[in-house]
Coordinates of C-alpha atoms and ligand atoms in Angstrom, one line a residue:
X1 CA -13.6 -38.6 -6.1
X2 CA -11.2 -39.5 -8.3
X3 CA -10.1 -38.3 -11.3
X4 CA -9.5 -40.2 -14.7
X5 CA -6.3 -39.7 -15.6
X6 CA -6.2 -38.7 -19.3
X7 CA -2.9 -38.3 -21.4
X8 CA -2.8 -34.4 -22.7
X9 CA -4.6 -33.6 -25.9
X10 CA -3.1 -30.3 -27.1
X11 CA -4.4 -28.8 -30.1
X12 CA -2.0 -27.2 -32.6
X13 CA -1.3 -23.8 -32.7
X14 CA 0.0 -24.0 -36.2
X15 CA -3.4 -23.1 -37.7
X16 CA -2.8 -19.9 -36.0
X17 CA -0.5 -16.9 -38.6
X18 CA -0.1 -14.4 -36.0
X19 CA 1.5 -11.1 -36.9
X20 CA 4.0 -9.2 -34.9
X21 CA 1.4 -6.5 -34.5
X22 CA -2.0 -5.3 -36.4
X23 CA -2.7 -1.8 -37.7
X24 CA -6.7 -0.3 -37.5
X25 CA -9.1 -1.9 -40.3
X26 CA -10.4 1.2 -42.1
X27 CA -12.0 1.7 -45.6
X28 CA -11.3 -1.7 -46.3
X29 CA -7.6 -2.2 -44.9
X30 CA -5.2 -2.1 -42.7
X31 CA -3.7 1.4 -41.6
X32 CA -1.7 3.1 -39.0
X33 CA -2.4 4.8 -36.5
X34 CA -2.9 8.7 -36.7
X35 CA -1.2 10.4 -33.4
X36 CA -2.2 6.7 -31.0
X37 CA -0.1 4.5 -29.9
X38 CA 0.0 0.4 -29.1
X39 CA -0.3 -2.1 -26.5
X40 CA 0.5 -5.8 -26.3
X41 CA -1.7 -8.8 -25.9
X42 CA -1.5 -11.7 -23.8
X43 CA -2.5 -15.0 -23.7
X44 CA -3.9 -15.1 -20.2
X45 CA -3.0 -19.0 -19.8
X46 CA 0.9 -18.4 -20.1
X47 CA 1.5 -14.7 -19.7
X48 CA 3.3 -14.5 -23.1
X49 CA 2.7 -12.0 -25.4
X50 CA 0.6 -12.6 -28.7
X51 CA 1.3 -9.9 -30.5
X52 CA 0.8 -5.9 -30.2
X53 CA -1.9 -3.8 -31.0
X54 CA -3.1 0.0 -31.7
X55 CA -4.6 2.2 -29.3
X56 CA -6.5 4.1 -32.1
X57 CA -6.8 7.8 -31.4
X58 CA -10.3 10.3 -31.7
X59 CA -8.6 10.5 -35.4
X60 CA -8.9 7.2 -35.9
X61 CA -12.2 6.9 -35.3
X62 CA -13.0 10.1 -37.1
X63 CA -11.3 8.1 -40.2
X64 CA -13.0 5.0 -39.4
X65 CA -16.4 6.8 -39.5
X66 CA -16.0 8.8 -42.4
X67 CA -15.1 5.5 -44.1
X68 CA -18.0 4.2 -42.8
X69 CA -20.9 7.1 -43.9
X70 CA -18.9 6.9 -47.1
X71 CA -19.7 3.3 -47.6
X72 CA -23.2 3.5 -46.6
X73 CA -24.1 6.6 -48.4
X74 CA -22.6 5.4 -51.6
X75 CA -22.9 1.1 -51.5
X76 CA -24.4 -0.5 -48.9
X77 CA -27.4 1.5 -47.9
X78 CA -28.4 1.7 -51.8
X79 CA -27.9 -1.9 -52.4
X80 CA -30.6 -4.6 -52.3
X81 CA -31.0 -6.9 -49.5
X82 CA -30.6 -9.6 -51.7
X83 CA -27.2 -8.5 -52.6
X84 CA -26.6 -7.7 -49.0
X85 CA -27.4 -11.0 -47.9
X86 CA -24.9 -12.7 -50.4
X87 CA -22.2 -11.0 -48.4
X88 CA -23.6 -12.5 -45.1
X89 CA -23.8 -15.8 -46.7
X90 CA -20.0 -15.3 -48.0
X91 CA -19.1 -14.1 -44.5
X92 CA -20.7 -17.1 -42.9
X93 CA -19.2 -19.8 -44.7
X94 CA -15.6 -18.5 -44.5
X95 CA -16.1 -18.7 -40.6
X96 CA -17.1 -21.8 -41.1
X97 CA -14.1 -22.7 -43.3
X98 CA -12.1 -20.9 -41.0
X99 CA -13.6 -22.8 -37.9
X100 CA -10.3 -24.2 -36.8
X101 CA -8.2 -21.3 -37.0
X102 CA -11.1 -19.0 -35.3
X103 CA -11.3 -21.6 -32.6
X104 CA -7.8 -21.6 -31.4
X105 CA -7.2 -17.7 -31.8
X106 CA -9.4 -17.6 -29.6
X107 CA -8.8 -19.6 -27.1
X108 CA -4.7 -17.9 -27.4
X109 CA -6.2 -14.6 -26.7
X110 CA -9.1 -15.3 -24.4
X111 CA -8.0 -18.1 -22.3
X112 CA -11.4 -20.2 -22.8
X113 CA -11.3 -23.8 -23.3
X114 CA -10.5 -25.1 -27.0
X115 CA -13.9 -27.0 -26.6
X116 CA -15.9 -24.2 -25.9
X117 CA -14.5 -21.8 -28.9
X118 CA -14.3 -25.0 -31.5
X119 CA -18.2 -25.6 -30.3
X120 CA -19.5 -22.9 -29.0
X121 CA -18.3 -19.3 -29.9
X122 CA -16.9 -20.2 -33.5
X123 CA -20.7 -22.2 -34.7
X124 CA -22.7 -19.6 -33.0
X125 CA -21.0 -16.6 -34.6
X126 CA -21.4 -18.5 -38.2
X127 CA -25.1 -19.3 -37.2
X128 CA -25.5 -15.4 -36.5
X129 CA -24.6 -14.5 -39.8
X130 CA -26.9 -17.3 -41.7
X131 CA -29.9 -16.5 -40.0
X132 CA -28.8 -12.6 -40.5
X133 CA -28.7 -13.3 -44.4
X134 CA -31.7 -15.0 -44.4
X135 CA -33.7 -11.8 -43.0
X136 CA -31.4 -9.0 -45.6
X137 CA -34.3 -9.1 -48.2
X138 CA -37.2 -10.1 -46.0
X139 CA -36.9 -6.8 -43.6
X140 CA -40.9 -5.5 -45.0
X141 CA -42.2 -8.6 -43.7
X142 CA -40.6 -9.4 -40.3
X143 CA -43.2 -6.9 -38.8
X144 CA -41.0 -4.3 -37.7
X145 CA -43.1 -1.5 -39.1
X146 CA -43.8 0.1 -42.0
X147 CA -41.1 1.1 -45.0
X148 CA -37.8 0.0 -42.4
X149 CA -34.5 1.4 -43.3
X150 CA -30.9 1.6 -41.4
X151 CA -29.8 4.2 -39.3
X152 CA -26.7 4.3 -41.4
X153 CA -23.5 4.7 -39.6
X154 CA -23.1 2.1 -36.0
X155 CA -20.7 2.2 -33.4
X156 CA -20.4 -0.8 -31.6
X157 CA -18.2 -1.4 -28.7
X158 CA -17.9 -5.1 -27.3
X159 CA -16.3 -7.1 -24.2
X160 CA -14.0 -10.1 -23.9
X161 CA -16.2 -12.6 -22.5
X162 CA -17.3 -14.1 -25.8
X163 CA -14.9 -11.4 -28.7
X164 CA -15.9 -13.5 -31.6
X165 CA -19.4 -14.3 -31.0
X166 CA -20.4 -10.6 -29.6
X167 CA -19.2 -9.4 -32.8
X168 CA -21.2 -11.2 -34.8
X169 CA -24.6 -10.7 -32.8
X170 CA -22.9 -7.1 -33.4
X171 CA -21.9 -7.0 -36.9
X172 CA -24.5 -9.4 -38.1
X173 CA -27.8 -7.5 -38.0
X174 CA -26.3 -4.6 -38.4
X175 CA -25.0 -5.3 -42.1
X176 CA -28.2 -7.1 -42.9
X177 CA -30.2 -4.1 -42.2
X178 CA -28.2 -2.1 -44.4
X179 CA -26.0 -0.1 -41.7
X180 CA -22.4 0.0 -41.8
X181 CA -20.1 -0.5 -38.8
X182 CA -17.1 0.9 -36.4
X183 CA -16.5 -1.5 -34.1
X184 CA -13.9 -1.6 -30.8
X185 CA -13.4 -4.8 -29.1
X186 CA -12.1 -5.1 -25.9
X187 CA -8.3 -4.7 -25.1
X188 CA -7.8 -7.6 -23.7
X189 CA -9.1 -9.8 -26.7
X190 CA -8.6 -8.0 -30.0
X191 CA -6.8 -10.8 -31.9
X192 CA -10.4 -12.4 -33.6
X193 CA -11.9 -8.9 -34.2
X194 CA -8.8 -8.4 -36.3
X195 CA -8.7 -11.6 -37.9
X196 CA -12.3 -11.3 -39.0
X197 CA -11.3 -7.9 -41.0
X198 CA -9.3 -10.7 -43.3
X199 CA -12.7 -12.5 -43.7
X200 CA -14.5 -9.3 -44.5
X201 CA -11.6 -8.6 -47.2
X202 CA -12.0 -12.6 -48.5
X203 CA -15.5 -11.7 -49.1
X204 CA -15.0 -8.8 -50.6
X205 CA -17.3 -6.6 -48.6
X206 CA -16.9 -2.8 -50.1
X207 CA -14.6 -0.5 -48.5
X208 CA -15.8 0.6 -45.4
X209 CA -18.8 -1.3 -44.6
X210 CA -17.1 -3.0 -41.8
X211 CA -14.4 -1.2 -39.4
X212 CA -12.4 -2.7 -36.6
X213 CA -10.6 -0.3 -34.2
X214 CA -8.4 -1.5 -31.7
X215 CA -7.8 0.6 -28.1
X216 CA -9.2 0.9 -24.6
X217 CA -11.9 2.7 -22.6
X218 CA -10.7 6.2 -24.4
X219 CA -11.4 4.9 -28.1
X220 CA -14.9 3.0 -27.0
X221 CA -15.3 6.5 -26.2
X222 CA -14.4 8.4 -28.8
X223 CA -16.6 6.2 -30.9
X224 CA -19.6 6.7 -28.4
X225 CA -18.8 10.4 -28.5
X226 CA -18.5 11.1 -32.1
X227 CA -21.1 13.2 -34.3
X228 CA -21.6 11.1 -37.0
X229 CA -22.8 7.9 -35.3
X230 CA -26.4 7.2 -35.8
X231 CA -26.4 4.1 -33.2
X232 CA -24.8 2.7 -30.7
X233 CA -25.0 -1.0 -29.9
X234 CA -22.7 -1.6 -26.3
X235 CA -21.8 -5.0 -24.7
X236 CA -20.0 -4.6 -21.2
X237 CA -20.3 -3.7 -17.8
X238 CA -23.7 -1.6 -16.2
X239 CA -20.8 1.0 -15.2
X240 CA -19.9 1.9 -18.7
X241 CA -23.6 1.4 -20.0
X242 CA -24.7 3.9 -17.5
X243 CA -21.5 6.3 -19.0
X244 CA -22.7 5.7 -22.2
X245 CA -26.8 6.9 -21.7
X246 CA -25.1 9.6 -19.9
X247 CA -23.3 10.6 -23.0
X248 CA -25.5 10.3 -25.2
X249 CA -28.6 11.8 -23.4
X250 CA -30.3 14.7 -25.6
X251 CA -28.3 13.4 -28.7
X252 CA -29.9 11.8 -31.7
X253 CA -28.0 8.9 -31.6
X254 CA -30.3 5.1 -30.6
X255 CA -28.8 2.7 -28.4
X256 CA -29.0 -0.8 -26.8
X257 CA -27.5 -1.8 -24.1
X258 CA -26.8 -5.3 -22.8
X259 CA -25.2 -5.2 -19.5
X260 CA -24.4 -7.3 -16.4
X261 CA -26.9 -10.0 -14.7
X262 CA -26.9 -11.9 -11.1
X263 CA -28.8 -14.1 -12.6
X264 CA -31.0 -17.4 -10.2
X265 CA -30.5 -20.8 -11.1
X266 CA -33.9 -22.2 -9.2
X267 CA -34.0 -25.9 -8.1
X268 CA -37.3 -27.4 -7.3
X269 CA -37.2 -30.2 -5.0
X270 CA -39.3 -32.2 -7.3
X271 CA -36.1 -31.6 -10.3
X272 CA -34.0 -33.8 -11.5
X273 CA -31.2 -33.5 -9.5
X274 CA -28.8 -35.0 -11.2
X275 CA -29.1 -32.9 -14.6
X276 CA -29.7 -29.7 -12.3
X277 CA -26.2 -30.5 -11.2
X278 CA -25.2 -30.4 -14.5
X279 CA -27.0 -27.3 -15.8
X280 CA -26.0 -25.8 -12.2
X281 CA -22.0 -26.3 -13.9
X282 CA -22.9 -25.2 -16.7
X283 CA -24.7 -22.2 -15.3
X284 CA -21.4 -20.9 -13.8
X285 CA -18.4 -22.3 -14.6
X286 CA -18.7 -22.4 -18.7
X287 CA -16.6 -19.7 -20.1
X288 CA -15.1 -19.7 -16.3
X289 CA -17.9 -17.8 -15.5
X290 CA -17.0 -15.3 -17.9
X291 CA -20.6 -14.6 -19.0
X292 CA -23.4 -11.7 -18.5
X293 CA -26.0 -14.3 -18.4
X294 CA -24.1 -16.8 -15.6
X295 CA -26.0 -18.9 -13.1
X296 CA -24.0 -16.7 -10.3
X297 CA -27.1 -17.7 -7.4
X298 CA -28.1 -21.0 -7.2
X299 CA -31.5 -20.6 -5.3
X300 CA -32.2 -24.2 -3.8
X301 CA -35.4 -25.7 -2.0
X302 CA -34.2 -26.1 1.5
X303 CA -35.0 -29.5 1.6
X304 CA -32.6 -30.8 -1.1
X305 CA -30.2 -28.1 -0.5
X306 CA -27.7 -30.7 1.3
X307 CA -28.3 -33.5 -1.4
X308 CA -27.8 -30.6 -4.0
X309 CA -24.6 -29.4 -2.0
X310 CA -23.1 -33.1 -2.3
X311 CA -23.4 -33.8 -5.4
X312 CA -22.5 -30.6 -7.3
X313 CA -19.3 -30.7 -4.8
X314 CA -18.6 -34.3 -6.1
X315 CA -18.8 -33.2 -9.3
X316 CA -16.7 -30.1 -9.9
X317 CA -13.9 -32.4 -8.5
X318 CA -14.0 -33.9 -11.8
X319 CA -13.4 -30.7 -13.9
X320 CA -10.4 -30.2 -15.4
X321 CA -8.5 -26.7 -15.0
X322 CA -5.8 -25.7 -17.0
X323 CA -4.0 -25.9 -20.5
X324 CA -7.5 -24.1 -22.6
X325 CA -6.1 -25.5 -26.0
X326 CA -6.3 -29.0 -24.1
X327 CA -9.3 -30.9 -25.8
X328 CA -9.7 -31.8 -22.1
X329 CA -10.0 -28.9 -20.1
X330 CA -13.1 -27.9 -18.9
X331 CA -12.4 -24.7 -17.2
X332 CA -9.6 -21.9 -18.4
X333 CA -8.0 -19.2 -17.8
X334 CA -9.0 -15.8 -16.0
X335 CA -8.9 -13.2 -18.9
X336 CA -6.7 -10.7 -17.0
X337 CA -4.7 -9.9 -14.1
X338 CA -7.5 -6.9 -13.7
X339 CA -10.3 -9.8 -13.7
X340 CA -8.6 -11.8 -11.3
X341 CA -8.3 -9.1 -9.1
X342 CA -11.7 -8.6 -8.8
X343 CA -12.8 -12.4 -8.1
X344 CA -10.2 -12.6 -5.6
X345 CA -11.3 -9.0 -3.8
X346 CA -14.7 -10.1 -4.0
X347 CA -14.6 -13.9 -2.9
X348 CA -12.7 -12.5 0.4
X349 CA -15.7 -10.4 0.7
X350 CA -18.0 -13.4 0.8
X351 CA -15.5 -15.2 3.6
X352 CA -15.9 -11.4 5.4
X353 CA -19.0 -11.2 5.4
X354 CA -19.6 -14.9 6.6
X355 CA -20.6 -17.2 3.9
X356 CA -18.7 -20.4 3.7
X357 CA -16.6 -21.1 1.0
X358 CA -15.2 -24.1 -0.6
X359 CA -13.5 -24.9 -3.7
X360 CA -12.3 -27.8 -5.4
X361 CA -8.7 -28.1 -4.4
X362 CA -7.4 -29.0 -7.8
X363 CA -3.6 -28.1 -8.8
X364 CA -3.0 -24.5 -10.8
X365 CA -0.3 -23.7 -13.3
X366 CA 2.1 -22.2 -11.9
X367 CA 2.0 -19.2 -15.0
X368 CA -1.2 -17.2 -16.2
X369 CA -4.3 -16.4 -14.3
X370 CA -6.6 -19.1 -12.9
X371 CA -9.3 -19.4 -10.0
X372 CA -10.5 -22.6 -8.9
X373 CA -14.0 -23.8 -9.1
X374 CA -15.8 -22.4 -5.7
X375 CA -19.2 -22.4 -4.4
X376 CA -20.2 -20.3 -1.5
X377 CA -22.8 -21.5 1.1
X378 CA -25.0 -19.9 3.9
X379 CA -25.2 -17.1 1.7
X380 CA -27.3 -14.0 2.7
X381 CA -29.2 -12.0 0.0
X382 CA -27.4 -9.0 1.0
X383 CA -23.8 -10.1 0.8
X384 CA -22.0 -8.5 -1.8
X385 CA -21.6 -12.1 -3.5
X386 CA -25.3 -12.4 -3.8
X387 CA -25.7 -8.8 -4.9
X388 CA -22.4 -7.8 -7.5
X389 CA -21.1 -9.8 -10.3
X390 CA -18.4 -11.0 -9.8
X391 CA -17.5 -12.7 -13.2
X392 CA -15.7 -15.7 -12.7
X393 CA -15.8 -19.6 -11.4
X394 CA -17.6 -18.5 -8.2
X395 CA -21.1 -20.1 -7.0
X396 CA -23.6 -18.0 -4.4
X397 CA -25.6 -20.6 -3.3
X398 CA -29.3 -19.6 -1.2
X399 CA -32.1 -21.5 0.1
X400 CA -35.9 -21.6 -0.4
X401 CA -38.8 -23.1 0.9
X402 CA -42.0 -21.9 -1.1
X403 CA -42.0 -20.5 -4.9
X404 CA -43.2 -17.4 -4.1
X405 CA -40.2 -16.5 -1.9
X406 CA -37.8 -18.1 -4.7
X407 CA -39.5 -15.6 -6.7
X408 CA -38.7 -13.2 -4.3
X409 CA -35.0 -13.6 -4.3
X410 CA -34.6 -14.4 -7.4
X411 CA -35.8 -11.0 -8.2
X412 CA -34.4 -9.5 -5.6
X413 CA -31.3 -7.9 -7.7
X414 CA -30.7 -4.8 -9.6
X415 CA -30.4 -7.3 -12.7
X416 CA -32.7 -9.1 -14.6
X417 CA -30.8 -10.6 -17.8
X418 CA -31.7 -14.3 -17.4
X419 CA -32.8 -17.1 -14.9
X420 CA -33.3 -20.9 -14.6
X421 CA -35.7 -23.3 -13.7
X422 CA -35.6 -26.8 -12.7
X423 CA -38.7 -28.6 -11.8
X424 CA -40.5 -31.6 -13.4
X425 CA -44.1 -29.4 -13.2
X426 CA -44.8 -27.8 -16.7
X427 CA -47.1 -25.6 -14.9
X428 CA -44.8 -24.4 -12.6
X429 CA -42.1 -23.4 -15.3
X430 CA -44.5 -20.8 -17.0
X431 CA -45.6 -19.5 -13.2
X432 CA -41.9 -18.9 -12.8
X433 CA -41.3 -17.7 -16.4
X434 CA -44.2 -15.0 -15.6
X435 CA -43.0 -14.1 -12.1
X436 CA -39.5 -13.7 -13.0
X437 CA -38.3 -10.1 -13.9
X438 CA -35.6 -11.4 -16.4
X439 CA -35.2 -11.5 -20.1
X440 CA -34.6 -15.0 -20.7
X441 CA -35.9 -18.1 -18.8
X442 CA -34.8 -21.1 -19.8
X443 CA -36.3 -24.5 -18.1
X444 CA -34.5 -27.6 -17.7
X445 CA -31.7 -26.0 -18.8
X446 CA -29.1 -23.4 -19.3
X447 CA -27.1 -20.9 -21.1
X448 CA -28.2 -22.2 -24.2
X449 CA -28.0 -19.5 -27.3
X450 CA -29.0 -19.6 -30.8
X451 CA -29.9 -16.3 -33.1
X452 CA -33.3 -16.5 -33.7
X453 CA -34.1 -16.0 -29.9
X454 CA -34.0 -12.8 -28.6
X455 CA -31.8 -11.9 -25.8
X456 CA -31.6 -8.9 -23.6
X457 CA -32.6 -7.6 -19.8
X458 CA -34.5 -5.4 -17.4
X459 CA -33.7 -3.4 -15.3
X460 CA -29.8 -2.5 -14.9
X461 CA -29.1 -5.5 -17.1
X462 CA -29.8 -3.1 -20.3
X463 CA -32.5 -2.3 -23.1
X464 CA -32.8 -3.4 -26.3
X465 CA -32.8 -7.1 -27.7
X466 CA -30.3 -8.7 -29.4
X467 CA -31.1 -12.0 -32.1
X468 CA -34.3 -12.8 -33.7
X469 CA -37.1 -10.3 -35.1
X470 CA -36.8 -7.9 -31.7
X471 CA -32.9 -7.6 -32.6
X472 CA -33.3 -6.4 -36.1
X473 CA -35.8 -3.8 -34.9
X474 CA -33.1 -1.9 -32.7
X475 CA -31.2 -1.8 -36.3
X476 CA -33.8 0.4 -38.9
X477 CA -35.9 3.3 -38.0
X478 CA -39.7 3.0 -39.9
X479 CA -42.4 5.2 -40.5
X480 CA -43.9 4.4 -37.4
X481 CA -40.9 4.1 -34.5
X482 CA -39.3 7.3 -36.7
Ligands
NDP1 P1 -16.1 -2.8 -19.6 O1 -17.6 -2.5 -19.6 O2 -15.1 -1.8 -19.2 O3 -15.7 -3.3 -21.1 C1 -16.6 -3.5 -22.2 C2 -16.1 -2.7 -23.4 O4 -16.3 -1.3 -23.2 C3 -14.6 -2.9 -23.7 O5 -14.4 -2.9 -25.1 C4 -14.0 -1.7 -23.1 O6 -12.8 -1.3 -23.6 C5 -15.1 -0.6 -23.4 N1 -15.0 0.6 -22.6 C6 -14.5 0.8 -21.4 N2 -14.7 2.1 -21.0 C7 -15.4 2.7 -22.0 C8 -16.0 4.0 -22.1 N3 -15.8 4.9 -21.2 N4 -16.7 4.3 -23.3 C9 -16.9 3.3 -24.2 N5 -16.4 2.1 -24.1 C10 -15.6 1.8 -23.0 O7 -15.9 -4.1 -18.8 P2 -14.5 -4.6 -18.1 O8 -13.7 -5.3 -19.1 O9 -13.9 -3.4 -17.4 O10 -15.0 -5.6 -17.0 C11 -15.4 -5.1 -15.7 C12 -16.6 -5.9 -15.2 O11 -17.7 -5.7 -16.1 C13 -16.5 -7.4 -15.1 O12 -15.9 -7.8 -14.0 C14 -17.9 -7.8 -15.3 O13 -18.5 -7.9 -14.0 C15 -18.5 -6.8 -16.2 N6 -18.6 -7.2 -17.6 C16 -19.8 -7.6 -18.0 C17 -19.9 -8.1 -19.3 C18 -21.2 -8.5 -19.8 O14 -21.3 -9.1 -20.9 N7 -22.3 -8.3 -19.1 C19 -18.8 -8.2 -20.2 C20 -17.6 -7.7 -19.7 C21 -17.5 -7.2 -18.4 P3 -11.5 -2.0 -22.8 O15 -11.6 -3.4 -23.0 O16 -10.4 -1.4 -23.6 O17 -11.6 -1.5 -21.4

């Protein structure tokens, strides 16, 4: 099917006051490094570098930590939650104000389309921080026990997939609660992490409340590792989660941990095929895929599945890859060569094994990293691409006749972050929503997201919740939890 041809609708850059290269944020501003070292940035759509950044040493981390306990020892764990939740509001606005220039960092350093940071990431990570604000002096009555109070000092350490928004589900509850914060975010996508330690100093947070270290795997560890941390709050793969419960096993020290997913997007022949199409795209090829949550197994009723097959094949011939600060594009970049790498090894395991693949032919620049939109039939449940996650713009599709044994795929997975549900039978979707071992369910839809909904797995997709009442709770200790 043809394309309409659309002239290009570039946004501008110019919003964008990028610095040659960024020191740590620590006590309140920016520092050098102590004995680490620095690494540059790309913007995965053109190769070219953004900027460069510090690897922050153990000492660095050691700073940014003492800064921390200093802060919440002497401001922010005394002061009201009123007064904290002023700051949130402050914080929340000036992201809002800031939308723009947010948006398009973002998509620089990430490689996601300019639609999906200006109306996704950049909204969301605002909304985090208003409904946030609104709970600061409300924490006695949202039923999280008796007398609740922060840990004090939390080390959060986040991925690239979504940089701005899983800092502010990070940074969010944690400040409302009363805790103060070392955060890494990944080294792939530091540039918004940094750019929100200018909107901590706009709102004049105190010194220390907030800290942003820069660096790889070894900082996230360092920060993991370190004495003084009262909680951990990790976004990533299940490979570094498991590292993390390893290392802190036998400690003190709280954690969540919200991992990978495989998650089933479940078609009932009685759906609405059409907008199942359209959830099934959005399932798996927003944020190119990019996303813990992702659609990655469409599980279809046997009789529709070559209907289904059609259509959806008719339709990501539509999407548009390429340029991400096009107001156009629909579908990126890859985030990294690393990332590409994987899709790539993983999709030839699918062809290996025997599934058949297909994508949807259209052109790729000839710079950056990109994967076109592909969906895998005659998948088995035990191919690797029905199994692993593979992260990217790729589609597993699987067949079904009855619901129990779409119940019995879909939870046939060592995840269980989220699935989907498309049928027209109400009763149906809460048979489904009971039998399914996942944290979220939505019906009718998909990946949708807002803060007062809690979000978080089973199994090896995590523990913990993140957003609403349940998210606050992994943020104090009480008089009954301890
Ligand atoms: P990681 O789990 O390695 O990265 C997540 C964060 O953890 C990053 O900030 C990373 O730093 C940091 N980190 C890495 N090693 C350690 C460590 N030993 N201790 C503490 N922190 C650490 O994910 P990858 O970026 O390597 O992606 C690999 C795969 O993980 C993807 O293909 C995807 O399948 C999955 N993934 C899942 C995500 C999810 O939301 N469920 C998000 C991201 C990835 P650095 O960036 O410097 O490596």
């Amino acid at each position: 099917m043809a394309k309409f041809e659309y002239a290009p609708a570039p946004e501008s850059r110019a919003v964008v006051d990028l610095a040659p290269s960024y020191g740590l944020f620590i006590n309140g501003e920016f520092t050098e490094s102590q004995g680490g070292s620095a690494f540059k940035t790309v913007n995965p759509a053109t190769e070219e570098v953004l900027s460069e950044v510090t690897d922050a040493s153990a000492a660095d981390v050691d700073r940014a930590v003492v800064a921390a306990r200093r802060a919440h020892n002497g401001v922010w764990g005394r002061m009201s939650g009123a007064d904290r939740g002023k700051y949130l509001f402050r914080i929340a606005r000036i992201l809002q104000e800031r939308a723009r220039e947010f948006a398009v960092l973002e998509t620089l350093d990430n490689g996601k389309p300019i639609k999906e940071s200006r109306d996704v990431d950049v909204p969301l990570a605002a909304a985090h921080f208003f409904y946030h604000a609104g709970w600061a002096d409300k924490l006695e009555y949202a039923g999280l026990g008796t007398n609740p109070r922060a840990h004090g000092v939390v080390g959060q350490v986040i991925p690239w997939n979504f940089p701005l928004l899983m800092l502010a589900w990070k940074i969010a509850p944690a400040l409302a609660t009363g805790n103060t914060v070392v955060l890494k975010p990944a080294e792939t996508t530091p540039l918004t992490a940094l750019l929100f330690a200018d909107v901590v100093q706009q709102a004049d947070l105190p010194p220390g409340v907030v800290n942003i270290v820069t660096g790889a795997g070894a900082t996230g560890q360092a920060i993991v590792d370190h004495p003084d941390i009262d909680k951990l709050a990790f976004t990533g793969s299940t490979g570094v989660g498991k590292m993390i419960a390893r290392s802190i096993a036998g400690t003190r020290k709280k954690a969540t941990l919200e991992l990978g997913g495989k998650a089933a997007n479940i078609i009932f022949e009685d759906a609405a095929i059409d907008q199942a199409v359209e959830g099934i795209v959005n399932g798996i090829f927003f944020n190119q895929g990019h996303v813990c949550c992702a659609g990655s197994r469409l599980l279809v009723q046997e009789n529709i599945a070559e209907d289904v097959e059609r259509r959806l094949k008719r339709r990501l011939q539509t999407l548009r890859v390429g340029d991400p600060l096009d107001k156009n594009t629909d579908v990126g970049a890859i985030n990294s060569k690393a990332q590409l790498s994987r899709i790539t090894e993983l999709t030839a395991a699918g062809e290996a094994e025997g599934a058949q693949r297909w994508d949807n032919g259209c052109e790729l620049p000839a710079k950056g990293f990109w994967f076109r939109p592909t969906v895998f039939t005659g998948v088995s449940q035990t191919h690797r691409i029905a199994q692993e996650e593979i992260f990217g713009p790729v589609l597993s599709v699987l067949t079904f006749r009855t619901p129990q044994e779409a119940v019995a795929k879909a939870n046939n997975t060592p995840y269980g972050l989220s699935a989907g549900v498309w049928t027209e039978k109400g009763s149906r979707i809460l048979w489904m929503a009971d039998q399914l071992r996942a944290g979220v369910v939505w019906a009718n839809t998909f990946n949708k997201f807002d803060p007062t909904s809690p979000f978080g797995g089973y199994k090896e997709s995590g523990y913990g919740r993140e957003g609403g009442r349940h998210g606050l709770s992994a943020y104090v200790t009480t008089e009954s939890n301890g």
